[in-house]
N, CA, C and O atoms as CSV, one atom per row, in Angstrom:
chain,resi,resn,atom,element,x,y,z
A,1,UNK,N,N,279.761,108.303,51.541
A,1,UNK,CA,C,279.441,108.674,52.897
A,1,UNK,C,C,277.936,108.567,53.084
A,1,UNK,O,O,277.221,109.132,52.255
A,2,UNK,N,N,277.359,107.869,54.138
A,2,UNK,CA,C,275.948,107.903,54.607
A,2,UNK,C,C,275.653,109.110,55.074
A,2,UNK,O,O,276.387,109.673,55.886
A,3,UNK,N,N,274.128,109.843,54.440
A,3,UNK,CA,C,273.598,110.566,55.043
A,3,UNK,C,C,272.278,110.280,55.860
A,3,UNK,O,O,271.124,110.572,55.547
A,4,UNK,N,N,272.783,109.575,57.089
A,4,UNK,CA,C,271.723,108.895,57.737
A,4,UNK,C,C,271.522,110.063,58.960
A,4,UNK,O,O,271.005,109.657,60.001
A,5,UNK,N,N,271.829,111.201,58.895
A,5,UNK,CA,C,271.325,112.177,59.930
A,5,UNK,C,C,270.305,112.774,59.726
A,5,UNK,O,O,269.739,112.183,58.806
A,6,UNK,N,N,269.562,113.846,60.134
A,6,UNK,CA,C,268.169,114.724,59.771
A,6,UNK,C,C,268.677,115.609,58.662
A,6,UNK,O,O,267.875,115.952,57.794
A,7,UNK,N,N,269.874,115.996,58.607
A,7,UNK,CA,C,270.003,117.481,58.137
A,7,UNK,C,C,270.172,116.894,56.539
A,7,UNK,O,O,270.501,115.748,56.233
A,8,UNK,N,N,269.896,117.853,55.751
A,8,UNK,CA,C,269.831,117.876,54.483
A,8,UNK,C,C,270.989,117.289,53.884
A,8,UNK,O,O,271.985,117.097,54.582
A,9,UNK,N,N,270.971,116.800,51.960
A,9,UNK,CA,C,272.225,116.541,51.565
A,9,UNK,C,C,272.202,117.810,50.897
A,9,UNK,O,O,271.210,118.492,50.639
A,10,UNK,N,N,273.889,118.146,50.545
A,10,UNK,CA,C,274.241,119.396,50.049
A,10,UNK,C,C,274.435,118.586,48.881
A,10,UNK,O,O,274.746,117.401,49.003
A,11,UNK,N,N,274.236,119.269,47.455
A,11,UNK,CA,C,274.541,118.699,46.299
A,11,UNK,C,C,274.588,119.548,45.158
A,11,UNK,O,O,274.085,119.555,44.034
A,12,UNK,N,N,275.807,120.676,46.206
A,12,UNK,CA,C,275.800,121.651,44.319
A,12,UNK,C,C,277.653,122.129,44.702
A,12,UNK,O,O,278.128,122.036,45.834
A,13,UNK,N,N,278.304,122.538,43.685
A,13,UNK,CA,C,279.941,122.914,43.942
A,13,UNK,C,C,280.218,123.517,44.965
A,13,UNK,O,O,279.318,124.104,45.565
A,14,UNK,N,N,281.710,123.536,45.502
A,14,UNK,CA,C,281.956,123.580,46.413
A,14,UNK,C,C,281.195,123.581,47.932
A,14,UNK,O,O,280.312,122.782,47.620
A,15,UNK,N,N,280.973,123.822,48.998
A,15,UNK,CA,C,280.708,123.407,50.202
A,15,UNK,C,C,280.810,121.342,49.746
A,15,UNK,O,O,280.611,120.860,48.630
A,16,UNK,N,N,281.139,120.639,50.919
A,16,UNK,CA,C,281.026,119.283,50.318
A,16,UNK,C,C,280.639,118.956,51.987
A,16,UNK,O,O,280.919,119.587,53.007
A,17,UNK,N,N,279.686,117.378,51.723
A,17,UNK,CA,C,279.929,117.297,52.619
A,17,UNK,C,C,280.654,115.965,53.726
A,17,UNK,O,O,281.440,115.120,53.297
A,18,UNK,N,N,280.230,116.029,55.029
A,18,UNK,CA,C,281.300,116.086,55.877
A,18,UNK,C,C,280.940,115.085,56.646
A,18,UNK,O,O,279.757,114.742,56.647
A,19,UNK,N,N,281.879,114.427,57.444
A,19,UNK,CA,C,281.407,112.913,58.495
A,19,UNK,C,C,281.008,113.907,59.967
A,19,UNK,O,O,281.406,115.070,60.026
A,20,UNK,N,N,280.558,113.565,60.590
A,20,UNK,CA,C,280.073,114.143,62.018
A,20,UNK,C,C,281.263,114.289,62.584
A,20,UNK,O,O,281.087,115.153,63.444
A,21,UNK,N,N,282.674,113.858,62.613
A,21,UNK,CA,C,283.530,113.664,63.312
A,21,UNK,C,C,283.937,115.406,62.658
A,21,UNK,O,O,283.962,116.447,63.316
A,22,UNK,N,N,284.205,115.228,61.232
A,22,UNK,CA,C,284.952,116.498,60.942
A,22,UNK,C,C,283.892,117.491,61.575
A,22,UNK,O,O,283.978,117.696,62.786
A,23,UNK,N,N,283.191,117.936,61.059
A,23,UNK,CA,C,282.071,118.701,61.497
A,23,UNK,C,C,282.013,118.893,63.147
A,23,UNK,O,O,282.085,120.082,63.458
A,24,UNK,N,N,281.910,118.077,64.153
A,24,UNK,CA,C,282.307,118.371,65.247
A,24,UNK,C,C,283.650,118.719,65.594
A,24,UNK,O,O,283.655,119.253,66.703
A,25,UNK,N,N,284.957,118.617,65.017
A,25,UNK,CA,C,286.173,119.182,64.717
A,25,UNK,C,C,286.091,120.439,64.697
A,25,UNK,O,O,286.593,121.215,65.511
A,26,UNK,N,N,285.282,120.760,63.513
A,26,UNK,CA,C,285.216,122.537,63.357
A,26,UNK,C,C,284.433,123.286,63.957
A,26,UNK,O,O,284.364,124.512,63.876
A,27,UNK,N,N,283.654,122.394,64.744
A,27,UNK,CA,C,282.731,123.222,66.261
A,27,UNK,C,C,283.182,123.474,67.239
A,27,UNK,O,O,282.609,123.835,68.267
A,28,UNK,N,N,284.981,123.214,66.920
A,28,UNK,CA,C,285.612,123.646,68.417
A,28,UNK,C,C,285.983,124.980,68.227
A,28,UNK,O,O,285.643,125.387,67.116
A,29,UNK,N,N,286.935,126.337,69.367
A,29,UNK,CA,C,287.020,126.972,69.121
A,29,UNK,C,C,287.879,127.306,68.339
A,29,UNK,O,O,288.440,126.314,67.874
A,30,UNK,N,N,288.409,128.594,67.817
A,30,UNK,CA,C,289.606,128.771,66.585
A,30,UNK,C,C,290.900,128.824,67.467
A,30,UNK,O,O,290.953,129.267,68.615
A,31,UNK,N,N,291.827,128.354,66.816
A,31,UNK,CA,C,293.062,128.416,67.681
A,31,UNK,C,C,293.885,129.592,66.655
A,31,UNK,O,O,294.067,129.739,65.447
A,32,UNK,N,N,294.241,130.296,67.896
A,32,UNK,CA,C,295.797,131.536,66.807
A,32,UNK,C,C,296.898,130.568,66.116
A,32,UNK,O,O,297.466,129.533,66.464
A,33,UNK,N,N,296.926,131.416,64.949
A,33,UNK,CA,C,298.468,130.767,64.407
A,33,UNK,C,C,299.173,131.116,65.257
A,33,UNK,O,O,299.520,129.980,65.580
A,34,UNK,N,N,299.665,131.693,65.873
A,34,UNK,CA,C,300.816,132.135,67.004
A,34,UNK,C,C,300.692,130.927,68.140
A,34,UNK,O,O,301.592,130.771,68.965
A,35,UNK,N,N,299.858,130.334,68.124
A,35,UNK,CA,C,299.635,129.395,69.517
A,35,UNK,C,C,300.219,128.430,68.774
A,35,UNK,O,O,300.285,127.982,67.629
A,36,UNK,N,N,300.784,128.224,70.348
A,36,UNK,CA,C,302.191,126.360,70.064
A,36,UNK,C,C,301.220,125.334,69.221
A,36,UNK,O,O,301.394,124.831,68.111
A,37,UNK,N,N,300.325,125.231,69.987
A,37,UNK,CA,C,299.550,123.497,69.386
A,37,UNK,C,C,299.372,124.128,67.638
A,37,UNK,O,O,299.617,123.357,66.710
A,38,UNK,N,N,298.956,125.489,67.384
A,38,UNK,CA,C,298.839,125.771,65.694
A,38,UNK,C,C,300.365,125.255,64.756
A,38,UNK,O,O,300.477,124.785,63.623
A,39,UNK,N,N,301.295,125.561,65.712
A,39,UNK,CA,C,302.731,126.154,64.956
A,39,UNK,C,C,303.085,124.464,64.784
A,39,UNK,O,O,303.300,124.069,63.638
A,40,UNK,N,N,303.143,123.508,65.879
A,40,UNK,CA,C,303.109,122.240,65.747
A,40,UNK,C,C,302.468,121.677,64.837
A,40,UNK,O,O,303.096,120.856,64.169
A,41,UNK,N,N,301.054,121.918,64.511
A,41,UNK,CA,C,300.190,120.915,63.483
A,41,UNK,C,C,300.431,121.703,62.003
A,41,UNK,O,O,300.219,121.469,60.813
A,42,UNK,N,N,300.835,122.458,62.581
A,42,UNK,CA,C,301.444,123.556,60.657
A,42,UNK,C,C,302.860,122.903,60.056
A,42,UNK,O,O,303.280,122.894,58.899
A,43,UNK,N,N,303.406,122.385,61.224
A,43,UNK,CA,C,304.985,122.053,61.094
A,43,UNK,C,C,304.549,120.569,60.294
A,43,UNK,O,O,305.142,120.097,59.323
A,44,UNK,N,N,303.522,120.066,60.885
A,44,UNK,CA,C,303.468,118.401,60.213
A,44,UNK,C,C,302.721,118.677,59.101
A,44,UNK,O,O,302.667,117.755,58.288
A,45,UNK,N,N,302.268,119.443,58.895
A,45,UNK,CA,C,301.007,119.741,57.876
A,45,UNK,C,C,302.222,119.383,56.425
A,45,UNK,O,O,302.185,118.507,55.561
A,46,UNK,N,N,303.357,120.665,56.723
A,46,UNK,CA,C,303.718,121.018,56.119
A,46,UNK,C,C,304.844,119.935,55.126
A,46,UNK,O,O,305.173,119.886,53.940
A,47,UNK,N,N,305.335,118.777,56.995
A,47,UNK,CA,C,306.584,117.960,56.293
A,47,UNK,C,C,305.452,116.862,55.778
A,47,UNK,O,O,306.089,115.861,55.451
A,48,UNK,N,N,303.913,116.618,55.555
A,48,UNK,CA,C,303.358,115.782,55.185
A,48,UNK,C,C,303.492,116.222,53.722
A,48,UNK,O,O,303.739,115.425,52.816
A,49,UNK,N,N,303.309,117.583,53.540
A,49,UNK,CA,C,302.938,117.979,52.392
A,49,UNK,C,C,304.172,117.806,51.206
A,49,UNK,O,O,303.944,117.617,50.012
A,50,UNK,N,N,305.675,117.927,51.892
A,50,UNK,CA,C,306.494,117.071,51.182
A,50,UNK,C,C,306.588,116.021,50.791
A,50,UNK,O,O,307.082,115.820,49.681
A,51,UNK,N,N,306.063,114.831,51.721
A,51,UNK,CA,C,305.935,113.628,51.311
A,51,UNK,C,C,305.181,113.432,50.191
A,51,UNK,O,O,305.478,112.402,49.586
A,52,UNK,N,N,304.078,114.254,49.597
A,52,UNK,CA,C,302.874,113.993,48.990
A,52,UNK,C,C,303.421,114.862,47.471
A,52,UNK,O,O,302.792,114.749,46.419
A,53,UNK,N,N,304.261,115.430,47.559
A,53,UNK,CA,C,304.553,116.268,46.639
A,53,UNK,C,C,306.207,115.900,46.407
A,53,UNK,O,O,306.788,116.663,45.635
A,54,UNK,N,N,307.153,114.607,47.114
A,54,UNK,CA,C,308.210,113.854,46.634
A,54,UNK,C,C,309.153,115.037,46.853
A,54,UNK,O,O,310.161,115.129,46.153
A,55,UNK,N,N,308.801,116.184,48.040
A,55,UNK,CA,C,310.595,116.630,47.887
A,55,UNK,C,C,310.830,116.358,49.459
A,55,UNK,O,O,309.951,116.077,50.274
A,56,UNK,N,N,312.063,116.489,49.681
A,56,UNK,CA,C,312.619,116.630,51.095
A,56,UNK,C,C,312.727,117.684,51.478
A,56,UNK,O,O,312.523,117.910,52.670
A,57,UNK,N,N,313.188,118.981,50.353
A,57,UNK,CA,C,313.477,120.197,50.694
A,57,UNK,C,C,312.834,121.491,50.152
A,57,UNK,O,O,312.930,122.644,50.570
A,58,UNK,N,N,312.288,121.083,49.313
A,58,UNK,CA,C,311.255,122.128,48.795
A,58,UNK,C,C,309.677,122.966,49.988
A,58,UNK,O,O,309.049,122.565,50.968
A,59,UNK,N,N,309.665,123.836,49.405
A,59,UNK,CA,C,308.827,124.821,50.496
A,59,UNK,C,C,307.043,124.544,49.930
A,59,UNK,O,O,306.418,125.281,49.168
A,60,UNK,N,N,306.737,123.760,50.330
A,60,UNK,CA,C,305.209,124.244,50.265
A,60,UNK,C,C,304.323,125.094,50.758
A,60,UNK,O,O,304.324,125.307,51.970
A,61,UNK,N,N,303.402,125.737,49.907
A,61,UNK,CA,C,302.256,126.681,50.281
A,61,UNK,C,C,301.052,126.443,51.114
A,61,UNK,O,O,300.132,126.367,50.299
A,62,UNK,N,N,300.621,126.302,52.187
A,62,UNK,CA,C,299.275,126.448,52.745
A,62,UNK,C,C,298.786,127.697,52.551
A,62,UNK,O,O,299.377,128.702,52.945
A,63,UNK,N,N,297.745,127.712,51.970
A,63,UNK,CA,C,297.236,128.993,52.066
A,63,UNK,C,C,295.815,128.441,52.510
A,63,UNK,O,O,295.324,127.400,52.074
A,64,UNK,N,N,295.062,129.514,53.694
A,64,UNK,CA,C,293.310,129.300,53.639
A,64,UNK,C,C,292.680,130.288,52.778
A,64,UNK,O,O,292.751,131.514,52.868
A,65,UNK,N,N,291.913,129.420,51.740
A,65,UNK,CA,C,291.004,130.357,50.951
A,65,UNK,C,C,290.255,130.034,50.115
A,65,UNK,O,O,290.144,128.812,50.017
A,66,UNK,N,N,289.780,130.502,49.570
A,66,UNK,CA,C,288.346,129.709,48.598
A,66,UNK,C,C,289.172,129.418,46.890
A,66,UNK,O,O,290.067,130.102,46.395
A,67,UNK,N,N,288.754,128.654,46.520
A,67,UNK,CA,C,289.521,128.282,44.984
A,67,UNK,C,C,289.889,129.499,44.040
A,67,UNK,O,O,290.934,129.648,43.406
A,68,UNK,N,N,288.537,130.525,44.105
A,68,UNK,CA,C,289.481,132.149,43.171
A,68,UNK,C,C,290.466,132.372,43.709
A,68,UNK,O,O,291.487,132.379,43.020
A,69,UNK,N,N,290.551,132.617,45.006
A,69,UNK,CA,C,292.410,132.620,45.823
A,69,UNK,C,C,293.404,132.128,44.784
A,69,UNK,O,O,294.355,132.825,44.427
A,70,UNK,N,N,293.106,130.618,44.190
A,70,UNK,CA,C,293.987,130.030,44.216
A,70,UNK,C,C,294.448,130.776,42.703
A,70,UNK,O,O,295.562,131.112,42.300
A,71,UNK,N,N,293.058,130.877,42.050
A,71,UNK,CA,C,292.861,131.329,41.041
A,71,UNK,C,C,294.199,133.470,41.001
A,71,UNK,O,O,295.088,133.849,40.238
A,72,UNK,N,N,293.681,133.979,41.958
A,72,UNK,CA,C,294.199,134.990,41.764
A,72,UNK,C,C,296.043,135.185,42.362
A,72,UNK,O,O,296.911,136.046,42.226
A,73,UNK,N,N,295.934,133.818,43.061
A,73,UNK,CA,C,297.616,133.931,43.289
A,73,UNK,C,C,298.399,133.304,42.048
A,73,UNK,O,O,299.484,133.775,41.706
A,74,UNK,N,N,297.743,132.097,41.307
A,74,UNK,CA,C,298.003,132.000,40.180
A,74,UNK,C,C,298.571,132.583,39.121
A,74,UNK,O,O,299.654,132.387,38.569
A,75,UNK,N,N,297.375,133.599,38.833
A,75,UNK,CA,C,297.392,134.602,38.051
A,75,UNK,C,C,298.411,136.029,38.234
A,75,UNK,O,O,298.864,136.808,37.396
A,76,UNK,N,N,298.520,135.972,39.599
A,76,UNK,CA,C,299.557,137.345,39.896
A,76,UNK,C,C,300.951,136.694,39.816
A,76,UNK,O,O,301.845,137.464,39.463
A,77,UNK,N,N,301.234,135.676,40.024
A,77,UNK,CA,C,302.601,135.008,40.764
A,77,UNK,C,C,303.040,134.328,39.345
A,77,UNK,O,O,304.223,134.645,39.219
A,78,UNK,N,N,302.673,133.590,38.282
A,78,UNK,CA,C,303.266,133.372,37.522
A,78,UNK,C,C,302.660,133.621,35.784
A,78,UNK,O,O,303.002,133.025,34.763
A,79,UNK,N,N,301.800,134.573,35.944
A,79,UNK,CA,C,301.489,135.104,34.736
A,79,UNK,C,C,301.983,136.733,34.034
A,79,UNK,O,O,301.459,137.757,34.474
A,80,UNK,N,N,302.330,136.751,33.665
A,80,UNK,CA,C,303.311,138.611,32.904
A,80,UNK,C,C,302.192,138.733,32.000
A,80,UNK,O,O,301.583,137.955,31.267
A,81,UNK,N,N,302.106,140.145,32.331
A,81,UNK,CA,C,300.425,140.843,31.038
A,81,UNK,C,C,301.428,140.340,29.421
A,81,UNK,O,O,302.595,140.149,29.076
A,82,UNK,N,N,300.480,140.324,29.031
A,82,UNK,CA,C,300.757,139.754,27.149
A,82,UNK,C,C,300.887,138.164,27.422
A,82,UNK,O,O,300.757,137.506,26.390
A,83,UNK,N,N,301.038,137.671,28.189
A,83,UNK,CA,C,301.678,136.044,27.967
A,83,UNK,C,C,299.740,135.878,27.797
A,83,UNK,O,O,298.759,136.456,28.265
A,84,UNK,N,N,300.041,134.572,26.707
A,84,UNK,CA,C,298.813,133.584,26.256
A,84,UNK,C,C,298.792,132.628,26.862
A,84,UNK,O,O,299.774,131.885,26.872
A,85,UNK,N,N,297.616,132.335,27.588
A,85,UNK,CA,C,296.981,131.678,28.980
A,85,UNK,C,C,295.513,130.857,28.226
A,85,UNK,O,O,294.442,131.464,28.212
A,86,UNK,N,N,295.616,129.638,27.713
A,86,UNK,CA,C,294.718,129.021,27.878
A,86,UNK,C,C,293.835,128.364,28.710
A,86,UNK,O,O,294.222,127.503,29.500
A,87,UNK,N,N,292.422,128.772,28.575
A,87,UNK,CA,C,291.121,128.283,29.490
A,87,UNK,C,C,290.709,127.048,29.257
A,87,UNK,O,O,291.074,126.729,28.125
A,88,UNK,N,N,289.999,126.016,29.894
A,88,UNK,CA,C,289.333,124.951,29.189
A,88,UNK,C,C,288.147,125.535,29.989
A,88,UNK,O,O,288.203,125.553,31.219
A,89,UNK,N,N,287.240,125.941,29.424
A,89,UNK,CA,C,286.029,126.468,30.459
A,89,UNK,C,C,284.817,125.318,30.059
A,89,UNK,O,O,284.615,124.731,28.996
A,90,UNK,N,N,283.957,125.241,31.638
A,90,UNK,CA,C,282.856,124.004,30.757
A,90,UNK,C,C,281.605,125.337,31.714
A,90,UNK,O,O,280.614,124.978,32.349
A,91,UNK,N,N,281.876,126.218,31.608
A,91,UNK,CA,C,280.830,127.390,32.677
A,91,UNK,C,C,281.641,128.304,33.475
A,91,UNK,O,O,282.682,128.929,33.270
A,92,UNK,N,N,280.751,128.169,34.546
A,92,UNK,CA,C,280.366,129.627,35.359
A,92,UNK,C,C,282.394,129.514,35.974
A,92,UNK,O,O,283.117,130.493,35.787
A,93,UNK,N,N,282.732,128.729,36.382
A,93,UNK,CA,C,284.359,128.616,37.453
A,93,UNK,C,C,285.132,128.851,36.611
A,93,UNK,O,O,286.043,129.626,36.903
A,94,UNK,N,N,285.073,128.241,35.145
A,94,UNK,CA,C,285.993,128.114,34.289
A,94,UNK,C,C,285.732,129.738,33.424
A,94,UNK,O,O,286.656,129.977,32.646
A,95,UNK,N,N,284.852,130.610,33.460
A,95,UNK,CA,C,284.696,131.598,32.772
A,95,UNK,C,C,285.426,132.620,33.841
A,95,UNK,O,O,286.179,133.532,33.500
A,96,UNK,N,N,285.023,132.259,35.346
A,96,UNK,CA,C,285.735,133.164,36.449
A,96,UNK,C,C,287.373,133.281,35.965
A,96,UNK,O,O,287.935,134.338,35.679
A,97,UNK,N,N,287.991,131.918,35.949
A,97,UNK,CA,C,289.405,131.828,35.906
A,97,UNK,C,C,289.896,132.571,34.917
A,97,UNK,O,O,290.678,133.489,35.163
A,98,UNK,N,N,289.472,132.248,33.572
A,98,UNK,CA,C,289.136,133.304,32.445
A,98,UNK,C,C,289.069,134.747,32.630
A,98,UNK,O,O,289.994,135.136,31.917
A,99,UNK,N,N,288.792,135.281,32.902
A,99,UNK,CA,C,288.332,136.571,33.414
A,99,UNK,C,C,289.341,137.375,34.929
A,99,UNK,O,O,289.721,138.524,35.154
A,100,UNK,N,N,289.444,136.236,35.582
A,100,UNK,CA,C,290.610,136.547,36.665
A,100,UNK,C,C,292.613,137.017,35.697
A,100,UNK,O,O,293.496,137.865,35.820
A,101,UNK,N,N,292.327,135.800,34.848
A,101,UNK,CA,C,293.708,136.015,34.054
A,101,UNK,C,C,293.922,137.729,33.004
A,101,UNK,O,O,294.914,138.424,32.782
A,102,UNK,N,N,293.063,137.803,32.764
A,102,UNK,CA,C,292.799,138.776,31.863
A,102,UNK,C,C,292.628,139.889,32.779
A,102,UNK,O,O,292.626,140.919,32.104
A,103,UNK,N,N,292.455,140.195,34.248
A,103,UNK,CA,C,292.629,140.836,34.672
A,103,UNK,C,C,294.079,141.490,35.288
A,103,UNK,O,O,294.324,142.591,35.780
A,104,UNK,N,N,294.913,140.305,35.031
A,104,UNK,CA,C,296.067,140.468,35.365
A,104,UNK,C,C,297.029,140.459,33.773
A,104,UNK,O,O,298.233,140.243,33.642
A,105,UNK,N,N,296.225,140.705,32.936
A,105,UNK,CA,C,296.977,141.008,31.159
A,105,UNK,C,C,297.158,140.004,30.553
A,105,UNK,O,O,297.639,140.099,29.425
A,106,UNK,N,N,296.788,138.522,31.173
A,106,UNK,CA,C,296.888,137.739,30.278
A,106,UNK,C,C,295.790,138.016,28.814
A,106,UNK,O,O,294.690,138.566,28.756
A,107,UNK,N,N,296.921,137.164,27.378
A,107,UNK,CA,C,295.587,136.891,26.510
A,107,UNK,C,C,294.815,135.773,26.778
A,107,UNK,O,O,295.490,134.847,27.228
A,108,UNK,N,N,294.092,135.629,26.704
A,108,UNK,CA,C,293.700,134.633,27.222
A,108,UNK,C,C,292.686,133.932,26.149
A,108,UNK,O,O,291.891,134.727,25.647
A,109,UNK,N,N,292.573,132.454,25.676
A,109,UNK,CA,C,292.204,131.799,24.682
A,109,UNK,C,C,291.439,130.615,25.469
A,109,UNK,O,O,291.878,129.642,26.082
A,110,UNK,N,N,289.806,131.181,25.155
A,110,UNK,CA,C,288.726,130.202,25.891
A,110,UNK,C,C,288.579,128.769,24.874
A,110,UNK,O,O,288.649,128.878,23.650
A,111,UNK,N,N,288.392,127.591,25.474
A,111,UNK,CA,C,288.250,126.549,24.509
A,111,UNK,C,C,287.433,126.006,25.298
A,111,UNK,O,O,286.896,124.941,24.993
């Protein structure tokens, strides 16, 4: 992507950045999940998300949230305290995840 605008490049984990198009996208106002046009683009979101993941009938998850989210639904939803949970940690995200598991009883074995 060209950063041929004034504003700075971002160049550290997570935030990423963005074409002017998206970015003016998210300068509009917030729409309710309860509102039709939300419940519509959730409905395609969702039968896209089958296509991409090969089922017809299986339920996929949207969730909005930052990657520990993903990290702590992870950890609550299919980990039981005592089960051994290997890390591949290379730092600071991979020591979080680490540390998120073990909060929920995993053992957990850093490599």
């Amino acid at each position: 992507m060209s950063n041929s605008s004034a504003r700075p490049l971002c160049m550290i984990p997570g935030p990423v950045e963005m074409s002017s198009t998206v970015l003016q996208a998210n300068s509009t106002p917030a729409t309710a999940h309860t509102d039709p046009v939300f419940v519509e683009a959730f409905g395609e979101v969702i039968e896209m998300l089958r296509t991409v993941v090969g089922t017809t009938s299986g339920q996929p998850f949207v969730i909005a949230g930052s990657g520990t989210l993903g990290w702590d639904q992870t950890a609550a939803n299919l980990v039981e305290a005592g089960e051994r949970v290997l890390v591949l940690s290379n730092g600071y995200f991979g020591e979080g995840l680490a540390d998120c598991m073990e909060a929920y009883g995993a053992q957990v074995t850093r490599m």
